[in-house]
Structure formats: C-alpha cells, structure tokens
mmCIF file of C-alpha atoms and ligand atoms in Angstrom:
data_model
loop_
_atom_site.group_PDB
_atom_site.id
_atom_site.type_symbol
_atom_site.label_atom_id
_atom_site.label_comp_id
_atom_site.label_asym_id
_atom_site.label_seq_id
_atom_site.Cartn_x
_atom_site.Cartn_y
_atom_site.Cartn_z
ATOM 1 C CA MET A 1 -70.268 67.812 35.796
ATOM 2 C CA GLY A 2 -67.304 69.888 37.115
ATOM 3 C CA THR A 3 -64.832 68.599 39.655
ATOM 4 C CA PRO A 4 -65.950 65.384 41.364
ATOM 5 C CA ARG A 5 -65.561 64.854 45.112
ATOM 6 C CA THR A 6 -64.135 61.369 44.849
ATOM 7 C CA VAL A 7 -61.671 60.312 42.182
ATOM 8 C CA ALA A 8 -60.780 56.619 41.876
ATOM 9 C CA ILE A 9 -57.644 55.716 39.933
ATOM 10 C CA ASP A 10 -56.956 52.056 39.270
ATOM 11 C CA GLY A 11 -54.500 50.216 37.061
ATOM 12 C CA PRO A 12 -51.637 47.724 37.007
ATOM 13 C CA ALA A 13 -48.285 48.038 38.788
ATOM 14 C CA GLY A 14 -46.094 50.748 37.307
ATOM 15 C CA ALA A 15 -48.740 52.515 35.225
ATOM 16 C CA GLY A 16 -47.976 55.758 37.077
ATOM 17 C CA LYS A 17 -50.969 55.731 39.438
ATOM 18 C CA SER A 18 -49.094 56.962 42.496
ATOM 19 C CA THR A 19 -47.192 59.725 40.722
ATOM 20 C CA ILE A 20 -50.179 60.931 38.733
ATOM 21 C CA GLY A 21 -52.642 60.421 41.580
ATOM 22 C CA ALA A 22 -50.541 62.506 43.985
ATOM 23 C CA LEU A 23 -50.249 65.304 41.441
ATOM 24 C CA VAL A 24 -53.970 65.248 40.645
ATOM 25 C CA ALA A 25 -54.705 65.491 44.376
ATOM 26 C CA GLU A 26 -52.266 68.376 44.756
ATOM 27 C CA ARG A 27 -53.811 70.267 41.843
ATOM 28 C CA LEU A 28 -57.321 69.781 43.169
ATOM 29 C CA GLY A 29 -56.321 70.389 46.802
ATOM 30 C CA TYR A 30 -57.646 66.932 47.719
ATOM 31 C CA LEU A 31 -56.476 64.243 50.104
ATOM 32 C CA PHE A 32 -54.408 61.508 48.426
ATOM 33 C CA LEU A 33 -54.496 57.862 49.433
ATOM 34 C CA ASP A 34 -52.325 55.233 47.774
ATOM 35 C CA THR A 35 -53.988 52.015 48.928
ATOM 36 C CA GLY A 36 -51.101 49.887 47.624
ATOM 37 C CA ALA A 37 -49.030 51.313 50.485
ATOM 38 C CA MET A 38 -51.491 49.772 52.953
ATOM 39 C CA TYR A 39 -51.103 46.250 51.496
ATOM 40 C CA ARG A 40 -47.354 46.820 51.454
ATOM 41 C CA ALA A 41 -47.380 47.792 55.130
ATOM 42 C CA VAL A 42 -49.203 44.564 56.032
ATOM 43 C CA ALA A 43 -46.686 42.587 53.947
ATOM 44 C CA LEU A 44 -43.795 44.289 55.751
ATOM 45 C CA ALA A 45 -45.340 43.583 59.139
ATOM 46 C CA ALA A 46 -45.656 39.915 58.117
ATOM 47 C CA LEU A 47 -41.999 39.743 57.065
ATOM 48 C CA ARG A 48 -40.875 41.298 60.325
ATOM 49 C CA ARG A 49 -42.859 38.810 62.343
ATOM 50 C CA GLY A 50 -41.791 35.852 60.214
ATOM 51 C CA ILE A 51 -45.353 35.087 59.115
ATOM 52 C CA ASP A 52 -45.623 32.861 56.044
ATOM 53 C CA PRO A 53 -47.274 34.780 53.146
ATOM 54 C CA ASP A 54 -49.516 31.766 52.598
ATOM 55 C CA ASP A 55 -50.767 31.711 56.199
ATOM 56 C CA ALA A 56 -54.151 33.358 55.561
ATOM 57 C CA GLU A 57 -55.292 33.028 59.136
ATOM 58 C CA ARG A 58 -52.329 34.778 60.754
ATOM 59 C CA LEU A 59 -52.242 37.420 58.033
ATOM 60 C CA SER A 60 -55.942 38.175 58.504
ATOM 61 C CA ALA A 61 -55.385 38.668 62.225
ATOM 62 C CA LEU A 62 -52.314 40.781 61.534
ATOM 63 C CA ALA A 63 -54.214 43.065 59.116
ATOM 64 C CA ARG A 64 -56.710 43.811 61.906
ATOM 65 C CA GLN A 65 -53.997 44.357 64.508
ATOM 66 C CA VAL A 66 -51.547 46.709 62.823
ATOM 67 C CA ARG A 67 -52.105 50.438 62.759
ATOM 68 C CA ILE A 68 -51.361 51.960 59.382
ATOM 69 C CA ALA A 69 -51.399 55.725 58.941
ATOM 70 C CA ILE A 70 -50.694 57.522 55.692
ATOM 71 C CA GLY A 71 -50.242 61.274 55.665
ATOM 72 C CA PRO A 72 -48.312 64.189 54.178
ATOM 73 C CA PRO A 73 -44.494 63.839 53.884
ATOM 74 C CA THR A 74 -42.714 64.310 57.232
ATOM 75 C CA VAL A 75 -39.233 64.211 55.686
ATOM 76 C CA ARG A 76 -38.088 65.925 52.521
ATOM 77 C CA ASP A 77 -36.369 63.004 50.829
ATOM 78 C CA GLY A 78 -38.415 62.658 47.670
ATOM 79 C CA ARG A 79 -41.329 60.805 49.260
ATOM 80 C CA ALA A 80 -44.875 61.662 48.141
ATOM 81 C CA TYR A 81 -46.322 60.742 51.558
ATOM 82 C CA THR A 82 -45.293 59.208 54.868
ATOM 83 C CA VAL A 83 -46.415 55.730 55.893
ATOM 84 C CA LEU A 84 -46.441 54.795 59.571
ATOM 85 C CA LEU A 85 -46.721 51.211 60.740
ATOM 86 C CA ASP A 86 -47.580 51.098 64.435
ATOM 87 C CA GLY A 87 -46.137 54.574 64.717
ATOM 88 C CA ALA A 88 -42.814 53.849 62.975
ATOM 89 C CA ASP A 89 -41.856 55.385 59.641
ATOM 90 C CA VAL A 90 -41.813 52.612 57.003
ATOM 91 C CA THR A 91 -42.157 54.820 53.910
ATOM 92 C CA TRP A 92 -39.057 53.365 52.222
ATOM 93 C CA ALA A 93 -39.070 49.952 53.864
ATOM 94 C CA ILE A 94 -42.360 49.059 52.117
ATOM 95 C CA ARG A 95 -40.660 49.648 48.750
ATOM 96 C CA GLY A 96 -38.025 46.948 49.299
ATOM 97 C CA GLU A 97 -37.573 43.901 47.076
ATOM 98 C CA ASP A 98 -38.644 41.593 49.897
ATOM 99 C CA VAL A 99 -42.026 43.350 50.101
ATOM 100 C CA ASP A 100 -42.381 43.399 46.286
ATOM 101 C CA ARG A 101 -41.978 39.644 46.301
ATOM 102 C CA ILE A 102 -44.794 38.778 48.704
ATOM 103 C CA VAL A 103 -47.256 41.665 48.588
ATOM 104 C CA SER A 104 -49.520 40.165 45.888
ATOM 105 C CA GLN A 105 -49.867 37.007 47.977
ATOM 106 C CA VAL A 106 -50.841 39.062 51.017
ATOM 107 C CA ALA A 107 -53.287 41.208 49.012
ATOM 108 C CA ARG A 108 -55.228 38.238 47.694
ATOM 109 C CA ILE A 109 -56.392 37.122 51.141
ATOM 110 C CA PRO A 110 -60.080 38.084 51.497
ATOM 111 C CA LYS A 111 -59.926 39.021 55.202
ATOM 112 C CA VAL A 112 -56.816 41.134 54.675
ATOM 113 C CA ARG A 113 -58.739 42.978 51.958
ATOM 114 C CA ASP A 114 -61.807 43.384 54.162
ATOM 115 C CA ALA A 115 -59.703 45.039 56.867
ATOM 116 C CA MET A 116 -58.064 47.423 54.381
ATOM 117 C CA VAL A 117 -61.264 48.259 52.473
ATOM 118 C CA GLU A 118 -63.029 49.126 55.721
ATOM 119 C CA GLN A 119 -60.304 51.653 56.586
ATOM 120 C CA GLN A 120 -60.239 53.026 53.026
ATOM 121 C CA ARG A 121 -63.985 53.691 53.055
ATOM 122 C CA GLU A 122 -63.668 55.366 56.430
ATOM 123 C CA ILE A 123 -60.968 57.692 55.061
ATOM 124 C CA ALA A 124 -63.052 58.457 51.949
ATOM 125 C CA LYS A 125 -65.887 59.668 54.175
ATOM 126 C CA ARG A 126 -63.768 62.712 54.977
ATOM 127 C CA GLY A 127 -64.628 63.936 51.499
ATOM 128 C CA ARG A 128 -62.535 65.306 48.724
ATOM 129 C CA ILE A 129 -60.113 62.526 47.915
ATOM 130 C CA VAL A 130 -58.080 60.917 45.167
ATOM 131 C CA MET A 131 -57.712 57.213 45.954
ATOM 132 C CA VAL A 132 -55.500 54.921 43.894
ATOM 133 C CA GLY A 133 -55.259 51.133 43.789
ATOM 134 C CA ARG A 134 -56.592 48.123 41.906
ATOM 135 C CA ASP A 135 -60.196 47.842 43.057
ATOM 136 C CA ILE A 136 -61.157 51.380 44.051
ATOM 137 C CA GLY A 137 -63.670 51.960 41.235
ATOM 138 C CA THR A 138 -65.016 48.409 41.362
ATOM 139 C CA VAL A 139 -65.143 47.522 45.074
ATOM 140 C CA VAL A 140 -63.968 50.193 47.526
ATOM 141 C CA LEU A 141 -65.836 53.188 46.132
ATOM 142 C CA PRO A 142 -68.161 51.922 43.394
ATOM 143 C CA GLU A 143 -70.077 55.177 43.720
ATOM 144 C CA ALA A 144 -66.957 57.341 43.077
ATOM 145 C CA GLU A 145 -67.922 60.285 40.920
ATOM 146 C CA ARG A 146 -64.942 59.859 38.616
ATOM 147 C CA LYS A 147 -63.082 56.671 37.739
ATOM 148 C CA VAL A 148 -59.881 56.512 35.766
ATOM 149 C CA PHE A 149 -58.131 53.321 34.665
ATOM 150 C CA LEU A 150 -54.487 54.102 34.024
ATOM 151 C CA THR A 151 -52.510 51.649 31.902
ATOM 152 C CA ALA A 152 -49.204 51.296 30.086
ATOM 153 C CA SER A 153 -47.573 48.354 28.322
ATOM 154 C CA ALA A 154 -45.554 45.978 30.526
ATOM 155 C CA ALA A 155 -42.350 46.953 28.684
ATOM 156 C CA GLU A 156 -42.936 50.636 29.409
ATOM 157 C CA ARG A 157 -43.715 49.921 33.058
ATOM 158 C CA ALA A 158 -40.498 47.887 33.456
ATOM 159 C CA ARG A 159 -38.523 50.739 31.897
ATOM 160 C CA ARG A 160 -40.026 53.265 34.337
ATOM 161 C CA ARG A 161 -39.357 51.030 37.314
ATOM 162 C CA GLU A 162 -35.718 50.650 36.252
ATOM 163 C CA GLU A 163 -35.382 54.448 36.086
ATOM 164 C CA GLU A 164 -37.115 54.933 39.418
ATOM 165 C CA LEU A 165 -34.767 52.447 41.127
ATOM 166 C CA ALA A 166 -31.709 53.940 39.435
ATOM 167 C CA ALA A 167 -32.690 57.339 40.817
ATOM 168 C CA ARG A 168 -32.481 55.758 44.271
ATOM 169 C CA GLY A 169 -29.106 54.184 43.474
ATOM 170 C CA GLN A 170 -30.472 50.648 43.042
ATOM 171 C CA LYS A 171 -29.699 48.565 40.003
ATOM 172 C CA ARG A 172 -31.953 45.779 38.654
ATOM 173 C CA SER A 173 -32.012 44.406 35.127
ATOM 174 C CA ARG A 174 -34.956 45.437 32.989
ATOM 175 C CA GLN A 175 -35.681 41.822 32.084
ATOM 176 C CA ASP A 176 -35.870 40.940 35.763
ATOM 177 C CA LEU A 177 -38.258 43.814 36.420
ATOM 178 C CA LEU A 178 -40.413 42.865 33.433
ATOM 179 C CA THR A 179 -40.711 39.298 34.715
ATOM 180 C CA GLU A 180 -41.731 40.604 38.140
ATOM 181 C CA ILE A 181 -44.323 42.991 36.673
ATOM 182 C CA LEU A 182 -45.867 40.248 34.544
ATOM 183 C CA ARG A 183 -46.005 37.943 37.555
ATOM 184 C CA ARG A 184 -47.748 40.599 39.647
ATOM 185 C CA ASP A 185 -50.169 41.452 36.828
ATOM 186 C CA GLU A 186 -51.049 37.783 36.635
ATOM 187 C CA LEU A 187 -51.572 37.437 40.398
ATOM 188 C CA ASP A 188 -53.500 40.721 40.701
ATOM 189 C CA SER A 189 -55.776 40.009 37.707
ATOM 190 C CA THR A 190 -56.595 36.382 38.364
ATOM 191 C CA ARG A 191 -57.265 36.395 42.121
ATOM 192 C CA THR A 192 -60.824 35.562 43.059
ATOM 193 C CA VAL A 193 -61.456 38.532 45.332
ATOM 194 C CA ALA A 194 -61.429 42.023 43.799
ATOM 195 C CA PRO A 195 -59.225 41.251 40.788
ATOM 196 C CA LEU A 196 -57.630 44.079 38.874
ATOM 197 C CA ARG A 197 -60.059 45.227 36.188
ATOM 198 C CA ALA A 198 -61.476 48.482 34.928
ATOM 199 C CA ALA A 199 -64.937 49.428 36.220
ATOM 200 C CA SER A 200 -67.495 49.556 33.418
ATOM 201 C CA ASP A 201 -67.801 53.313 33.916
ATOM 202 C CA ALA A 202 -64.040 54.022 34.145
ATOM 203 C CA ILE A 203 -62.264 56.202 31.617
ATOM 204 C CA LEU A 204 -59.220 54.487 30.153
ATOM 205 C CA VAL A 205 -56.000 56.496 29.993
ATOM 206 C CA GLU A 206 -53.053 54.870 28.224
ATOM 207 C CA THR A 207 -49.733 56.439 29.278
ATOM 208 C CA ASP A 208 -47.231 54.787 26.900
ATOM 209 C CA GLY A 209 -45.070 57.479 25.362
ATOM 210 C CA LEU A 210 -46.513 60.239 27.584
ATOM 211 C CA SER A 211 -44.350 62.281 29.943
ATOM 212 C CA VAL A 212 -45.562 62.691 33.546
ATOM 213 C CA GLY A 213 -46.790 66.187 32.650
ATOM 214 C CA GLU A 214 -48.709 64.928 29.647
ATOM 215 C CA ALA A 215 -50.265 62.043 31.550
ATOM 216 C CA LEU A 216 -51.246 64.433 34.340
ATOM 217 C CA ASP A 217 -52.897 66.831 31.886
ATOM 218 C CA ARG A 218 -54.815 63.972 30.325
ATOM 219 C CA VAL A 219 -56.057 62.682 33.692
ATOM 220 C CA LEU A 220 -56.987 66.184 34.877
ATOM 221 C CA GLN A 221 -58.842 66.725 31.643
ATOM 222 C CA VAL A 222 -60.979 63.602 32.028
ATOM 223 C CA THR A 223 -61.382 64.205 35.762
ATOM 224 C CA ARG A 224 -62.785 67.681 35.317
ATOM 225 C CA ALA A 225 -64.831 66.889 32.207
HETATM 226 O O1 LIG B 301 -49.669 49.685 43.757
HETATM 227 P P1 LIG B 301 -48.661 48.838 44.523
HETATM 228 O O2 LIG B 301 -47.657 48.175 43.624
HETATM 229 O O3 LIG B 301 -48.002 49.568 45.625
HETATM 230 O O4 LIG B 301 -49.528 47.687 45.184
HETATM 231 C C1 LIG B 301 -48.961 46.687 45.979
HETATM 232 C C2 LIG B 301 -49.777 45.402 45.919
HETATM 233 O O5 LIG B 301 -51.041 45.590 46.556
HETATM 234 C C3 LIG B 301 -50.056 44.873 44.518
HETATM 235 O O6 LIG B 301 -49.677 43.517 44.451
HETATM 236 C C4 LIG B 301 -51.530 44.969 44.346
HETATM 237 C C5 LIG B 301 -52.085 45.133 45.717
HETATM 238 N N1 LIG B 301 -53.185 46.106 45.783
HETATM 239 C C6 LIG B 301 -54.448 45.617 45.792
HETATM 240 O O7 LIG B 301 -54.638 44.398 45.711
HETATM 241 N N2 LIG B 301 -55.505 46.464 45.908
HETATM 242 C C7 LIG B 301 -55.307 47.786 45.971
HETATM 243 N N3 LIG B 301 -56.376 48.587 46.070
HETATM 244 C C8 LIG B 301 -54.003 48.308 45.938
HETATM 245 C C9 LIG B 301 -52.944 47.427 45.829
#
C-alpha cells in the first residue's frame, strides 16, 4: 500500500501518542495534529472564565467561541508544537495539573466534541497528516488510510509521566499519577460519546518496555506496510 495520506493514532493517556505521532509526522514530512491539545485548550479557557466543568451548556458555547490554533514550535523550549488560544500562547498552560483534573469532563460533552471534530476534519482536508487522539480512527477520520492504536500498561504510563514531569522540574508521586491515569482511562472509555476504543481496522502497538526509538520504528513499520 505504501505511505498513507492520513494516519490516525489513538490510545490512552500516556501511551506515547504525542511523542511518537510528532516523530512519525516529522519522518514522513506530514502535518501533525494532537487533538488532545484542543480539548485541553477548551478546558483552560473554562478555568480562566470560572465555568463549571459540569456546565455543558456554557462549555458548548465556549467551544464554539474560542479560537484554537496549533502549529509548529514558535519557541525552542522543548515543545513539539505551539498552541494558541485566542492568539495567546498556552502551550505549557494546557499541561497544568488544573487542566489535567477537568479535561476529561470537558471532553465528554457532545457539543464540545462536535465543535472540535468539525475543526479537526477541516484540518485533515489539507492532506498529508498524522492526527492523534482517542477517537480519530473511529469517529473523526473513519476513512483514514492507516490506523494505529498505541497502548502501554497503566504502570508504565505513570512511570513515563513521572519522568516527563521531573524533566520539567515538577515532582508528583508515581502512585498519585497512576490513580489519575486510571481515573482518566475510566472516564475516557466509559463516556457515551466517542469513547476510547480501537477501531476494528486499527493495528495495535504495545509500547511497554520499548524505547521511544523502538516504538517509533514499530509504528513507522506498520504505517508504511
Ligand atoms: O491526550 P491528552 O491527554 O492530551 O488528552 C486530553 C483529554 O482530551 C483526555 O481526557 C481525552 C480527551 N481527548 C478526547 O476525548 N478525544 C481526543 N480525540 C483527544 C483527547
């Protein structure tokens, strides 16, 4: 089949989707879109406006109002891409603990999802793209030419998150991170709209025990197959 035009990478929090997805895009010379960053930007906007994460009506309106733009890094500080929320750089702000805590609640609201999915499909129309998220292969781009479902055990994902935070000078206990990951898995997998699951035609890649380089090779291999 050769190299597909659209590559969908889904999987749970911390499986390595963003890291691997960005590298796959770089290798292929494709656009990269991490859709999780879009839900995070809406969650951040809600926090800043004091909107309750259970207020579906206000959040739905907010998701339509805010302008989210994701593009190549504008600052060389380790970021894989720059996220703008109404023109302001929120690349690191969307990674805060406060956003982590409410983003799954925000992402389960059907109208919030509709607003994001519409923009994601519009971006995909530009062509060669690697898009990562939870529902890309199942809902956003069901016709994607290649679908990868990236997984790792919860323990491994908590360990990676601990390392990632430590690299940014933040300290959280592994147990705490594991609890948070399991809670998000539960919320993301059991929501009624677009729950996290592998598309029937997705290729499963398990990354436990693999280095980033090894996981990348494996994903490139199945992507180009
Ligand atoms: O991948 P992430 O941790 O940055 O995602 C943040 C949240 O957004 C997470 O709770 C799942 C949700 N999400 C989603 O529901 N659909 C997507 N396509 C991407 C992320």
